[in-house]
Every structure is written in structure tokens, then in C-alpha cells.
Amino acid sequence: QSLSCFNFPFYRLPPINGTSTTGPKALCRLAFLFIIVLICVIYLFFLLTVNLLDSRSVMGDPGWVAYPKNGWEEIGEVDEDYAPIHTYQVCRVMEQNQNNWLHTNWILTEGAHRVFIELKFTLRDCNSLPGGVGTCKETFNMYYYETNDWALKESRYIKIDTIAADESFTELDLGDRVMKLNTEVRDLGPLTRKGFYLAFQDLGACIALVSVRVFYKRCPFLVKSLAEFPDTIPGSEASQLVEVVGHCVNNSLPLYEPPRMHCSTEGEWLVPIGKCVCQPGFEELNGLCHVCKPGFYRSPGATACSCEERHYKIESDPPSMACTRPPSAPRNAISNVNETSVFLEWSVPMETGGRKDVRYNILCRRVLPEGRGLEECGPNVRFLPRRLGLSNTSVMVADLQSHTNYSFLLEAVNGVSDLAKEHARQYVTLNVTTNQAAPSPVSVVRKGHTGKSSISLSWAEPDRPNGIILEYEIKYFEKEQDSSYTIIKSKETEMVVEGLKPSSVYIFQVRARTSAGYGAFSRRYEFQTSPYLTATSERAQASIVAVAVTLALVLLAVVAGFLLSGRRCGYSKAKQDPEEEKMHFHNGHIKFPGVRTYIDPLTYEDPNQAVHEFTQEIDVSFISIERIIGAGEFGEVCCGPLRLPGKRELQVAIKTLKAGYTEQQRRDFLWEASIMGQFNHPNIIRLEGVVTKSKPVMIITEYMENGSLDTFLKKNDGQFTVIQLVGMMRGIASGMRYLSDMGYVHRDLAARNILVNGNLVCKVSDFGLSRVLEDDAEATYTTRGGKIPIRWTAPEAIAFRKFTSASDVWSYGIVMWEVMSYGERPYWEMSNQDVIKAVEESYRLPGPMDCPEALYHLMMDCWQRERTNRPKFDEIVCLLDKFIRNPSSLKKLVNSSHRVSNLLVEHASVEGDCSSRNQTVGDWLDSIKMGRYTELFMEGGYASLETVAQMTSEDLRRVGVNLAGHQKKIITSIQEMRVHMNSASSTVKLCQ
Ligand code: ACK
């Protein structure tokens, strides 16, 4: 029987006086953990030991010999795993003169000189025996007998030891089923023979010999310090050390002396001496010498492989990782400019350097003008998501300056890039030019003093002005009445808004304007005027208002009479505060409070008076002339700083009147100033003032860094994007719209008379009526005696001097052509006479190379023979704005047949369009200025001109064209289209 909480065995004892007793109770209190630890220790122990005999592992009868026969007897039991084991038991305690022997089989030493004998046994406590203990013993003896063969000679047995139990068990233990197993180990040596016998002598004890294990210890095979030490049997003496010389592992050599170790009798390797090291080109890894990986090498003195030249390793790299290199440069880098933002995109480098941690860094540098080098972009430029350590292959760079050249260095880096020398790092450069950008929104609007009818406002400049702020627009309306709002303008960052209702909430929004246009409005700010006055004061106020209204009416009548009485004074009296203009909007319609008109200086009897009226005298001491920039008709054109007291220093152009001039020349010279002085527009060259009180007489204008447009374009042939070119044309059109609104006809609009500043802003210059034409080398005398720049001038102006804003529009078309062809001479080398003749015969300039069709259409429209059919400047500005807002409308380029140089294109009749064959519905609607209906047409299913040609007025109404005027215009065009479609002949002819 066996009982155990952990299946731990207990062993039956031999019966006393022939009665057998059951074994002790199983040990239940050992912790599970202890068993685990024990198992581990045993495992290690067995690693270092070799069993020569283990009675437990013997299957069947071990065949040990007992003498006398009734002494030791073999009893089968089960071990802790219920596996059968053999125990030898003897318990002849009640009998006298016991001498019971048990001999083992012959045990081979296997060359071991010292062996260990481990005995496990239980032993009965003599005191616990019933009825006296006279002969009872509590020990037994162990003997051995060394022999080279198996013959047993009992007399030769030598005693090893008397074995006593540490713990003997009693009857009580038996009752409690507690087993007291003793383990005793003895060593035996030196052994010199092949084998030996063991014998156990019982002299009258009660013993159960549970297991006998005979083993020897050895020092196992070991690799240490790159040397291999073989499996070694220890020496025969108890404390003897066996010295063993190790063999250096493959690809290693002894350092100074052969490595040695010492094997102890306990099977331990002790006292290492010397060592081996890897040969050059190999490095130690897990006790072996491995050849250096590609990218590594190992110098003779080093212990590990180092990296080859231009290969690196960082601490965090695992030892098994090869040396790596910085990556090559990113590939296929492209940029996409959107106003003042640039989107950079690239592909991963061809060579990642053997690493996975490739990241990208961007270096942004601004290209300084005039070849002054590069300057790192400041902290204001934003990189999204960031500038350094990008894991994606794209970045958005925002808040750059408008119209500025930038050079971006794009670098791929990895974990070892910092270790590489600077020259080993590879970059790719992207050169980018930003476009014009409107200012960012005004972010803060503050309320100052509040009256019952006024609120004073102030605001901060936009964070990103993107140019010089020309003015602010303040839009306001009474809360919840936003269908009717008022816009006022201010050049300052503050203003008092008047004419408000008391105790009313108003919504205010502010936006800034630069030459690039308006920025977005600020968010809405709600401010309230002061409350009503008391009843009495209200009455008082009412009477004050009545008086004021009467006075105002009287004043108005006087002013009106004054205005009507003489035009000369009219302008100056009607002239508004240039700092502040006010427009009222009601349900989307603009009501201009008054239009300023250009005053012809000729209307002044004394031209000096016009100069005095429209220009500001500047003291010459405020001007420094720094260098000459060109030669004008009247003298040199110079530039230098203008330092007006209390104002910022300003770079100006200085036109001088050369010495020895006549009075007429002086008058002609200053003529331009008295015209220019009347204008105030971002696209008109700005007059700073004149110097007439000292000599030389000078005209001071703003300085335009890039000089005249024609030369500038020729110099930068092909350098700009279409949007940049359209931006320039838009500027010119905007300046011209202003001039035509003022009633001023330029007469000599040409790229040579447009100046370009450093921000690519184009401004109309060269004013001065007949004088302009006199000093324009392009102007030639016509048959009627006038001097006219033939190639730029509308036919009616050439033929009968009909100069109007419509003839300026013709010239504008030529300027567009000059811009799109980067300063090409209109009509090339054709003579003026041939040009007049060709134009008269309806031939027109062909579309410039790479010119978007939409722009060419606009040029052609400007060259309509019938001047009333030409677009107005405000329509041109509007159209160009549309192109800028929707650049995809510029994608379609002019048909190549229109681009053949030296060929003129026959202009389609007013009704037709030179490229109607390829026209879309949108193009056609645009061409008749009805582009706004394009979407409705598409939605109505009229997507092709063929379907449109079938449309009736009813269809138009169904589509959503409700205005009678528009319906009429569209229907007329549809009818013309039908005529065109029916005629098989092409509208485009070419002639040499
Ligand atoms: O083509 P440009 O460089 O630009 O050469 C002519 C020259 O003077 C004679 O007219 C230049 N110029 C004229 N006005 C200005 C100005 N306001 N700023 C810069 N250059 C100017 C013009």
C-alpha cells in the first residue's frame, strides 16, 4: 500500500518476526516549489555525473546475492511514479548473532579513479521495538572489493564505512504513515582495477535498502575563452586537480600560451589559464570565431569586427547587424506651388544604406535677389508635419514669402547619417518660386470708444501680410440684417465707424488688401452702440438732428452748384479722403458714393498749377542718388533712397531733366507727374513727388526692381508658371480698369511701358498723352501726321485717331500676347505697313507657344474689329480672376496650328470663334460672358454644343436662365452657332 499527497512513495518494511508492516504515511508538507528546485538541482547534478549503478533503474531481479538466504530479501515496491523498483530488506532484530550479507553485481569503473556511493534506506528505531531490544542494531556496514574480473572473493572485502541512520522510524511513524528515508553518500578511491563489488553487512538491524547508486563525477566538455576543453574524468585523490590543455576553436589562435583549465574531483572546471583570440577578419560570437560580415572588417589588434570605410554602426544596432551607410539622395523630387505654400514630394532613395530607419530632412533657403546668395528661411516658415525626421515622402511648406525664389535641400538620413562626414550625405535640390498671395485674415478686431452712433475700431496687421498692405476694408451691418451692409476703407489699422443706430448690435469684419488682392475677412465681431438718450435729451437731439439735416442740405446744394459750375475745381472738391472710401451695398448691388475722374492737365491754363495741384514738392535734401538705371527722353533715370522726415526710408526711381532744357521741355517733363499724381492704385506707378524748386528738376516715383516688363520677360524666358503670368496680366488689367474708370486713355499700353517690382507686381507707367508717343521709339507717324505705336494700336486709332479705353483694350490684348510669348515682338519683323494691312484684312497674331486657349480667346476678343465688342477692363479682370481661382480652366493649350510662328490667324467674325470646333459649352458661355450658367447647362443635360444648338427660349428658362437680357444674348449666340455649324468651311485660315 502506498499513500501519498504527492504520490511520494513510502516503503514497506520487512516484517518483524515474520510479520510485515505497512510503510509510513507519505510526506505531504513539502512545497511544490521545493520539488521544482530539487528537480533542477538533480538535473544539473546528473549532467556532471555518470552512473555506474542505479538499483532503481534495474528492471527485473538485479541478481544481487544474499547470504545466508534468510537474511536480506528482495522485495518489489513502486517508486514515486509507481514504477516497480527493487528493495532489499532485512529485519532479524529479535534473533541473536546476525551476520547477513548482500553483495551487488560486479560494477565496472569505466576508468573512474574515484566513485561515489549513494544509499537510500530506512532503519527502525530499536527503542520502538516491542518486548526488548537486546540484539537490535541501528547501523549496517558497507564493504567493497576491487577486482579486474567478476569473481567474488568475500574475504578480500574492505570496509568502506559503518552506516547509521540520521533518522530511524518508530511504531508511531508507522501509524502516522511517515517515512523517514535516509540518504548517505560515501566516496571510494583511488580505484585501480576495472571494477569492484559492493557488499552490505547487517548485524541485526531492521533495514530497507531502497536504492544504491554508484557514480563518478566528470568535468564536461567546455568552450571557454575560445578554447575547447574535452570531457574529463577527475583525478583519484579527493582534492586533486587534473590540468587540461584546451584547443583553440576554429579560426582562433592561442594568445601568448595555450589555454589551460583544471578539472576537480567534484567535476568542476577551475583555474583557467591563458586564452585564444579570433584571427584577423573574424570576430567572437557565442564562443566561436565568425568571419566579419560584408561591410565589416577587423584589424589585428581589435576584438570585434569594425565597419569598412563609409560604413557605420550605432550602439543600438544589434551585434549581429551588419555595418550600414547613410542613404542616397531622395529621388523624383517634385514641387507644387500654391500661392505661398509649396508641396514637396519625392520617392524613397535608391539606396537605403542597409537600414530601415530612413527619414527625411528639409533645408529651406531663400534666394536673395541680385545673386547675393541664399539665406536660411526663418522660423515663420511652417513645415507640415515637420521639417526634420520626416517618415513620409512629402511635406507642405507654408507661409513663404510671395514671389520669392526658394531653394529646398531635401536630404535622406538614417541612423548612421550623423556618423558620416558631411560630404557623404546626399541631397537633392528643388528650386521653387512662390506666387502672389493675398494677406492672411485680420485676426483680432478691438472695440475702442463707443458712442450712440459710432464705434471706434482697431485691429492688428495680418500675421502674414504677404506684401505691403495697401488698405483695409471694414464691412459692417446691423445684426441679423446682413442683406444690407456697408464697406468702408482705411489705410490705418483703426477707424471710427459712424452713422450707426444707437443701442444697436452691429457685426464688423475687417480684411486687408495688398497688390495680390484681398485677404479673407476676419471672423465676425459683435459690438453694440451706446443706448438711447433720455426723453428730454432725445428731444434735444432730435432738434439738433433737424438743424444739422437742414444745414447739410443747404451745404449739399452749395457744393452741387459749385461742382456743376466748373469742372477744374470739381475734381479737387469732389476728391475724397484718399485714406478712406465708402461704398454701400444693398442686396448685392454696389452704390459708389462718387467716381473720381482724371483731370487733363491741358485744362489748366498754367501747367505749373496742375503740377502744384497733383504733385507733392520734395526737398532735394531728402533724396540721395545712388546709381543710374537708364536713360529717359529728358535725362537720366536714377535710383536711390528717399528719406522723408517721419516716414520709412523708401527706394525710389528718380527721373531727371537734363540741364539746358527749354521751358517747353520742362513743362513736358512735368506733364507726366501731374497725370501720375492723380492716380492711386497698386497697379499704377506711384508718384512720390517732384523736385521743381531746385535743379535738376526731378520726378520721384516708386522704384520697380525688375524694370520694364518686356526686358524682364526676355531675360526670364520660360521661367514663370502660367498662373504667375496671368497674375501679371491681371495686375495690368486692374491698373487699366482703374485708368479707364478715371476716364484716362493711356494710348501707349505696351509691355515696355509696364514696370515690374521685386514681387512681380506689374504697374502701368509712362503717362503723358502726345509726349508719351513722341518719346516712344515704337511710335511712327501715320498718314494723318500723328505718331502711333502701330503694332499695339487698335485699327480705329491708327485710322482716325479714335483713342478710347476700347483701343487701350486692343493694346492690352497685344500686351497679353507679349507676356505669354515672353517679350516676343508683336508681328515679328513685319513692317508697320504690312501689320496695318494684315490687321485690316482681319488677320491676327497666332496664339503664343504653350498659351492656354482661354487666354488666347481673351486676346482675340481684345482684337475685335468692332471696338464695342471688345471686353471692358473690368470684365478682363473678372475673367482673369476666374482663371486664377480655377487654374484647370487654363489647362487646354492653343491648338498647335494656331501657334505656327510668322503666320497670322484670320480673326473670326464677331459671331464666330476661332476655335469653335473644339469648344466646350463652358468655353462658349464664357465667350459670350454667360459663363455663370455653365453649371446649369450641365445639370440640364446640355453638355455639348450640338445639344445646345437645338435649345429654345423655353429650354433656357427650364435650365434656369431667367433674366430676359441673358436669354436674348444666349439665344442670339445659339442662332449664330447654328449658322456656323451648317457652314462646312473652317473659320480658321492661315496666311503667310
Ligand atoms: O527697362 P528698364 O530697366 O526700366 O530701363 C528703363 C529705364 O529706367 C528708362 O526708363 C527704368 N525705369 C523707369 N522707371 C523706373 C522705376 N520707377 N523703377 C525702376 N526702373 C525704372 C526702365
mmCIF file of N, CA and C in Angstrom, residues 487-549:
data_model
loop_
_atom_site.group_PDB
_atom_site.id
_atom_site.type_symbol
_atom_site.label_atom_id
_atom_site.label_comp_id
_atom_site.label_asym_id
_atom_site.label_seq_id
_atom_site.Cartn_x
_atom_site.Cartn_y
_atom_site.Cartn_z
ATOM 1 N N ILE A 487 -19.428 98.970 -46.599
ATOM 2 C CA ILE A 487 -17.988 98.716 -46.583
ATOM 3 C C ILE A 487 -17.272 100.048 -46.545
ATOM 4 N N ILE A 488 -16.369 100.206 -45.636
ATOM 5 C CA ILE A 488 -15.546 101.408 -45.608
ATOM 6 C C ILE A 488 -14.094 100.976 -45.652
ATOM 7 N N LYS A 489 -13.258 101.892 -46.109
ATOM 8 C CA LYS A 489 -11.850 101.527 -46.282
ATOM 9 C C LYS A 489 -10.980 102.420 -45.425
ATOM 10 N N SER A 490 -9.865 101.863 -45.018
ATOM 11 C CA SER A 490 -8.951 102.645 -44.205
ATOM 12 C C SER A 490 -7.538 102.203 -44.486
ATOM 13 N N LYS A 491 -6.623 103.153 -44.476
ATOM 14 C CA LYS A 491 -5.224 102.774 -44.671
ATOM 15 C C LYS A 491 -4.556 102.477 -43.341
ATOM 16 N N GLU A 492 -5.225 102.898 -42.286
ATOM 17 C CA GLU A 492 -4.663 102.682 -40.946
ATOM 18 C C GLU A 492 -5.286 101.424 -40.342
ATOM 19 N N THR A 493 -4.765 101.062 -39.181
ATOM 20 C CA THR A 493 -5.317 99.884 -38.509
ATOM 21 C C THR A 493 -6.331 100.297 -37.438
ATOM 22 N N GLU A 494 -6.954 101.425 -37.683
ATOM 23 C CA GLU A 494 -8.012 101.848 -36.771
ATOM 24 C C GLU A 494 -8.963 102.754 -37.537
ATOM 25 N N MET A 495 -10.144 102.880 -37.025
ATOM 26 C CA MET A 495 -11.093 103.771 -37.671
ATOM 27 C C MET A 495 -12.347 103.926 -36.814
ATOM 28 N N VAL A 496 -12.981 105.058 -36.971
ATOM 29 C CA VAL A 496 -14.230 105.282 -36.238
ATOM 30 C C VAL A 496 -15.365 105.078 -37.234
ATOM 31 N N VAL A 497 -16.211 104.117 -36.936
ATOM 32 C CA VAL A 497 -17.353 103.857 -37.820
ATOM 33 C C VAL A 497 -18.513 104.700 -37.303
ATOM 34 N N GLU A 498 -19.006 105.539 -38.192
ATOM 35 C CA GLU A 498 -20.050 106.464 -37.764
ATOM 36 C C GLU A 498 -21.369 106.160 -38.445
ATOM 37 N N GLY A 499 -22.381 106.904 -38.059
ATOM 38 C CA GLY A 499 -23.687 106.754 -38.701
ATOM 39 C C GLY A 499 -24.410 105.502 -38.260
ATOM 40 N N LEU A 500 -24.110 105.043 -37.055
ATOM 41 C CA LEU A 500 -24.762 103.827 -36.578
ATOM 42 C C LEU A 500 -25.990 104.193 -35.746
ATOM 43 N N LYS A 501 -26.875 103.220 -35.596
ATOM 44 C CA LYS A 501 -28.068 103.455 -34.782
ATOM 45 C C LYS A 501 -27.719 103.246 -33.323
ATOM 46 N N PRO A 502 -28.306 104.066 -32.432
ATOM 47 C CA PRO A 502 -27.992 103.864 -31.017
ATOM 48 C C PRO A 502 -28.513 102.510 -30.532
ATOM 49 N N SER A 503 -27.895 102.036 -29.520
ATOM 50 C CA SER A 503 -28.325 100.824 -28.827
ATOM 51 C C SER A 503 -28.555 99.647 -29.782
ATOM 52 N N SER A 504 -27.730 99.589 -30.805
ATOM 53 C CA SER A 504 -27.911 98.502 -31.781
ATOM 54 C C SER A 504 -26.633 97.674 -31.859
ATOM 55 N N VAL A 505 -26.857 96.388 -32.116
ATOM 56 C CA VAL A 505 -25.700 95.487 -32.255
ATOM 57 C C VAL A 505 -25.305 95.447 -33.724
ATOM 58 N N TYR A 506 -24.029 95.673 -33.980
ATOM 59 C CA TYR A 506 -23.504 95.626 -35.340
ATOM 60 C C TYR A 506 -22.475 94.512 -35.448
ATOM 61 N N ILE A 507 -22.411 93.958 -36.629
ATOM 62 C CA ILE A 507 -21.390 92.933 -36.914
ATOM 63 C C ILE A 507 -20.302 93.604 -37.728
ATOM 64 N N PHE A 508 -19.055 93.417 -37.337
ATOM 65 C CA PHE A 508 -17.917 94.009 -38.044
ATOM 66 C C PHE A 508 -16.978 92.916 -38.510
ATOM 67 N N GLN A 509 -16.460 93.132 -39.704
ATOM 68 C CA GLN A 509 -15.408 92.232 -40.216
ATOM 69 C C GLN A 509 -14.386 93.102 -40.941
ATOM 70 N N VAL A 510 -13.135 92.741 -40.819
ATOM 71 C CA VAL A 510 -12.065 93.534 -41.440
ATOM 72 C C VAL A 510 -11.227 92.617 -42.316
ATOM 73 N N ARG A 511 -10.797 93.129 -43.447
ATOM 74 C CA ARG A 511 -9.848 92.365 -44.259
ATOM 75 C C ARG A 511 -8.817 93.327 -44.846
ATOM 76 N N ALA A 512 -7.664 92.776 -45.181
ATOM 77 C CA ALA A 512 -6.564 93.610 -45.697
ATOM 78 C C ALA A 512 -6.434 93.392 -47.191
ATOM 79 N N ARG A 513 -5.874 94.364 -47.841
ATOM 80 C CA ARG A 513 -5.623 94.224 -49.283
ATOM 81 C C ARG A 513 -4.174 94.571 -49.583
ATOM 82 N N THR A 514 -3.554 93.715 -50.391
ATOM 83 C CA THR A 514 -2.227 94.032 -50.929
ATOM 84 C C THR A 514 -2.384 94.038 -52.438
ATOM 85 N N SER A 515 -1.285 94.203 -53.127
ATOM 86 C CA SER A 515 -1.386 94.198 -54.589
ATOM 87 C C SER A 515 -1.862 92.844 -55.087
ATOM 88 N N ALA A 516 -1.796 91.821 -54.237
ATOM 89 C CA ALA A 516 -2.256 90.497 -54.657
ATOM 90 C C ALA A 516 -3.750 90.338 -54.462
ATOM 91 N N GLY A 517 -4.390 91.346 -53.899
ATOM 92 C CA GLY A 517 -5.830 91.264 -53.714
ATOM 93 C C GLY A 517 -6.199 91.257 -52.244
ATOM 94 N N TYR A 518 -7.458 90.935 -52.000
ATOM 95 C CA TYR A 518 -7.960 90.941 -50.626
ATOM 96 C C TYR A 518 -7.678 89.627 -49.940
ATOM 97 N N GLY A 519 -7.393 89.721 -48.670
ATOM 98 C CA GLY A 519 -7.323 88.526 -47.853
ATOM 99 C C GLY A 519 -8.725 88.186 -47.398
ATOM 100 N N ALA A 520 -8.864 87.100 -46.644
ATOM 101 C CA ALA A 520 -10.185 86.727 -46.151
ATOM 102 C C ALA A 520 -10.588 87.690 -45.033
ATOM 103 N N PHE A 521 -11.871 87.841 -44.854
ATOM 104 C CA PHE A 521 -12.361 88.688 -43.761
ATOM 105 C C PHE A 521 -12.035 88.048 -42.424
ATOM 106 N N SER A 522 -11.885 88.883 -41.433
ATOM 107 C CA SER A 522 -11.708 88.381 -40.074
ATOM 108 C C SER A 522 -13.004 87.695 -39.658
ATOM 109 N N ARG A 523 -12.993 87.065 -38.492
ATOM 110 C CA ARG A 523 -14.251 86.498 -38.031
ATOM 111 C C ARG A 523 -15.193 87.650 -37.678
ATOM 112 N N ARG A 524 -16.442 87.341 -37.417
ATOM 113 C CA ARG A 524 -17.417 88.399 -37.128
ATOM 114 C C ARG A 524 -17.252 88.886 -35.690
ATOM 115 N N TYR A 525 -17.229 90.183 -35.519
ATOM 116 C CA TYR A 525 -17.175 90.771 -34.177
ATOM 117 C C TYR A 525 -18.485 91.522 -33.939
ATOM 118 N N GLU A 526 -19.060 91.276 -32.805
ATOM 119 C CA GLU A 526 -20.338 91.937 -32.475
ATOM 120 C C GLU A 526 -20.073 93.067 -31.501
ATOM 121 N N PHE A 527 -20.379 94.291 -31.880
ATOM 122 C CA PHE A 527 -20.228 95.424 -30.953
ATOM 123 C C PHE A 527 -21.538 96.210 -30.944
ATOM 124 N N GLN A 528 -21.827 96.793 -29.764
ATOM 125 C CA GLN A 528 -23.107 97.495 -29.635
ATOM 126 C C GLN A 528 -22.859 98.986 -29.417
ATOM 127 N N THR A 529 -23.692 99.788 -30.015
ATOM 128 C CA THR A 529 -23.581 101.233 -29.801
ATOM 129 C C THR A 529 -24.216 101.578 -28.445
ATOM 130 N N SER A 530 -23.930 102.803 -27.992
ATOM 131 C CA SER A 530 -24.467 103.226 -26.688
ATOM 132 C C SER A 530 -25.984 103.373 -26.782
ATOM 133 N N PRO A 531 -26.642 103.305 -25.638
ATOM 134 C CA PRO A 531 -28.113 103.329 -25.657
ATOM 135 C C PRO A 531 -28.689 104.709 -25.992
ATOM 136 N N TYR A 532 -30.027 104.743 -26.183
ATOM 137 C CA TYR A 532 -30.760 105.991 -26.441
ATOM 138 C C TYR A 532 -30.559 106.981 -25.309
ATOM 139 N N LEU A 533 -30.768 108.232 -25.652
ATOM 140 C CA LEU A 533 -30.713 109.248 -24.595
ATOM 141 C C LEU A 533 -32.060 109.278 -23.881
ATOM 142 N N THR A 534 -32.142 110.080 -22.837
ATOM 143 C CA THR A 534 -33.415 110.190 -22.105
ATOM 144 C C THR A 534 -34.406 110.937 -22.979
ATOM 145 N N ALA A 535 -35.673 110.961 -22.548
ATOM 146 C CA ALA A 535 -36.728 111.590 -23.350
ATOM 147 C C ALA A 535 -36.402 113.025 -23.690
ATOM 148 N N THR A 536 -35.904 113.769 -22.681
ATOM 149 C CA THR A 536 -35.607 115.179 -22.932
ATOM 150 C C THR A 536 -34.421 115.320 -23.879
ATOM 151 N N SER A 537 -33.405 114.558 -23.551
ATOM 152 C CA SER A 537 -32.218 114.705 -24.391
ATOM 153 C C SER A 537 -32.495 114.195 -25.784
ATOM 154 N N GLU A 538 -33.444 113.207 -25.853
ATOM 155 C CA GLU A 538 -33.808 112.706 -27.166
ATOM 156 C C GLU A 538 -34.433 113.820 -27.997
ATOM 157 N N ARG A 539 -35.327 114.552 -27.275
ATOM 158 C CA ARG A 539 -35.981 115.665 -27.980
ATOM 159 C C ARG A 539 -34.930 116.676 -28.422
ATOM 160 N N ALA A 540 -34.013 116.939 -27.470
ATOM 161 C CA ALA A 540 -32.954 117.907 -27.787
ATOM 162 C C ALA A 540 -32.150 117.417 -28.982
ATOM 163 N N GLN A 541 -31.912 116.118 -28.937
ATOM 164 C CA GLN A 541 -31.102 115.551 -30.017
ATOM 165 C C GLN A 541 -31.844 115.654 -31.342
ATOM 166 N N ALA A 542 -33.163 115.380 -31.242
ATOM 167 C CA ALA A 542 -33.960 115.437 -32.458
ATOM 168 C C ALA A 542 -33.887 116.814 -33.090
ATOM 169 N N SER A 543 -33.952 117.849 -32.233
ATOM 170 C CA SER A 543 -33.887 119.193 -32.808
ATOM 171 C C SER A 543 -32.499 119.467 -33.376
ATOM 172 N N ILE A 544 -31.456 118.909 -32.696
ATOM 173 C CA ILE A 544 -30.093 119.101 -33.235
ATOM 174 C C ILE A 544 -29.981 118.422 -34.587
ATOM 175 N N VAL A 545 -30.577 117.238 -34.653
ATOM 176 C CA VAL A 545 -30.517 116.494 -35.911
ATOM 177 C C VAL A 545 -31.233 117.272 -37.003
ATOM 178 N N ALA A 546 -32.419 117.823 -36.644
ATOM 179 C CA ALA A 546 -33.183 118.582 -37.644
ATOM 180 C C ALA A 546 -32.356 119.736 -38.183
ATOM 181 N N VAL A 547 -31.719 120.479 -37.247
ATOM 182 C CA VAL A 547 -30.886 121.620 -37.666
ATOM 183 C C VAL A 547 -29.743 121.123 -38.549
ATOM 184 N N ALA A 548 -29.135 120.025 -38.091
ATOM 185 C CA ALA A 548 -27.976 119.507 -38.837
ATOM 186 C C ALA A 548 -28.381 119.088 -40.227
ATOM 187 N N VAL A 549 -29.564 118.416 -40.327
ATOM 188 C CA VAL A 549 -30.028 117.955 -41.640
ATOM 189 C C VAL A 549 -30.263 119.149 -42.554
#
